[in-house]
C-alpha positions in Angstrom: 36.3 -38.2 29.2 39.8 -38.2 27.7 38.7 -35.7 25.0 37.6 -33.3 27.8 40.9 -33.8 29.6 43.0 -33.2 26.4 41.0 -30.0 25.7 41.7 -28.7 29.2 45.4 -29.5 28.9 45.6 -27.8 25.4 43.8 -24.8 26.8 46.2 -24.5 29.8 49.2 -24.9 27.5 47.9 -22.3 25.0 47.3 -19.8 27.9 50.8 -20.3 29.1 52.4 -20.0 25.7 50.4 -16.9 24.9 51.7 -15.3 28.0 55.4 -16.0 27.1 55.5 -14.2 23.7 57.9 -11.4 23.2 56.0 -8.1 23.7 58.9 -5.9 22.8 62.3 -6.2 21.2 64.7 -3.4 22.2 68.4 -2.7 21.8 71.0 -1.3 24.2 74.5 -1.7 25.6 75.4 -4.6 28.0 77.0 -3.6 31.3 77.7 -5.3 34.6 77.7 -8.7 32.9 77.5 -11.5 35.6 77.1 -15.2 35.6 73.3 -15.2 34.9 72.3 -11.6 34.2 73.5 -8.2 32.9 72.3 -4.6 32.9 71.3 -3.1 29.6 71.7 0.7 29.2 69.5 2.3 26.6 69.6 5.8 25.0 66.9 8.1 26.3 65.2 5.2 28.3 65.6 3.7 31.7 68.2 1.0 32.1 67.1 -2.6 32.4 68.6 -4.5 35.3 68.7 -8.3 35.8 68.4 -9.0 32.1 68.7 -12.8 31.8 71.5 -14.4 29.7 69.4 -17.6 29.5 65.6 -17.9 29.0 65.3 -20.2 32.0 66.6 -18.8 35.2 66.3 -22.0 37.3 69.4 -23.9 38.6 70.6 -25.0 35.2 72.1 -28.5 35.2 72.6 -28.2 31.5 73.0 -24.9 29.6 74.5 -23.0 26.7 75.2 -19.5 27.7 76.6 -16.6 25.6 78.1 -13.8 27.8 78.1 -10.5 26.0 81.3 -8.5 26.1 81.1 -5.5 28.5 79.8 -2.4 26.5 78.8 -4.5 23.5 75.4 -3.9 21.7 72.7 -6.3 22.6 69.1 -7.1 21.5 66.8 -7.9 24.3 63.3 -9.4 24.3 60.7 -8.4 26.9 58.2 -11.2 27.6 54.6 -10.3 27.1 52.7 -10.0 30.4 55.8 -10.1 32.5 57.4 -6.7 31.9 60.2 -7.4 34.4 61.4 -10.4 32.4 64.0 -9.4 29.8 66.3 -11.8 28.0 69.4 -11.2 25.9 68.6 -12.5 22.4 71.8 -11.6 20.6 75.0 -9.6 21.2 77.5 -7.8 18.9 80.5 -9.1 20.8 81.0 -12.2 22.9 83.2 -12.3 26.0 82.8 -16.1 26.5 80.6 -19.0 25.8 79.8 -21.7 28.4 78.3 -25.1 27.6 77.4 -27.6 30.3 75.9 -31.0 30.0 76.0 -33.7 32.6 79.4 -33.5 34.4 81.1 -31.8 31.6 81.6 -28.0 31.3 83.2 -26.3 28.3 84.2 -22.7 28.5 85.5 -20.9 25.4 87.0 -17.4 25.7 89.9 -15.4 24.3 92.4 -17.5 26.3 91.2 -20.7 24.7 89.0 -23.7 25.5 88.6 -25.2 29.0 87.1 -28.6 29.8 86.0 -28.9 33.4 88.4 -26.1 34.4 91.4 -27.5 32.5 92.9 -25.5 29.7 92.8 -27.9 26.8 95.6 -26.7 24.5 98.1 -26.5 27.4 97.1 -30.0 28.5 97.5 -31.4 25.0 100.9 -29.7 24.6 102.0 -31.3 27.9 100.9 -34.7 26.5 103.0 -33.9 23.4 106.0 -33.0 25.5 105.7 -36.2 27.5 105.5 -38.3 24.3 108.7 -36.6 23.0 110.4 -37.4 26.3 109.2 -41.0 26.2 110.5 -41.3 22.6 114.0 -40.0 23.6 114.1 -42.3 26.6 113.2 -45.4 24.6 115.9 -44.5 22.0 118.7 -43.9 24.6 117.9 -46.4 27.3 120.4 -49.3 27.3 119.3 -52.9 27.7 120.5 -54.4 31.0 123.4 -56.8 30.3 124.9 -55.6 27.1 124.5 -51.8 27.3 123.1 -51.4 23.8 120.0 -49.2 23.3 116.7 -51.0 23.1 115.5 -51.8 19.5 112.2 -50.2 20.3 111.0 -47.6 17.7 108.4 -45.3 19.2 107.1 -42.6 16.8 104.2 -40.7 18.3 101.8 -39.3 15.8 100.5 -36.4 18.0 101.7 -33.0 17.0 102.0 -29.9 19.1 99.1 -27.5 19.0 99.7 -23.9 18.1 
């Protein structure tokens, strides 16, 4: 009985996989780039609308998404048997990259790297500045009673990011 069930499952999976092969690979120019889709304009052919940036278009709890730069060249795959399903496979220029897993979201673009909406380099530079302030305060703060500076040596090893 289990052999019959396994064969039925294998046949169902094979039918689904066969349906999801790329029937056509085309190129064009990305326009109207949104959060999940873009439009692809082609020379001497109709434009493609709602071209996915991710192969899966469900509510993505985890993802790695590359956003093509407006007016950059893209290569698009059209899924076999589903002519309206097109997916950006590669782009010549990247506007930004977004990576989400669990509760953490990383976004990298020309302004830098953001973790959960916080710009990382700026945050690290603030930590560096706070460490320098703490170092200066420790070196200049007198000890109550005799007025001499504390004999605490604080040398942070963190450096400012450029």
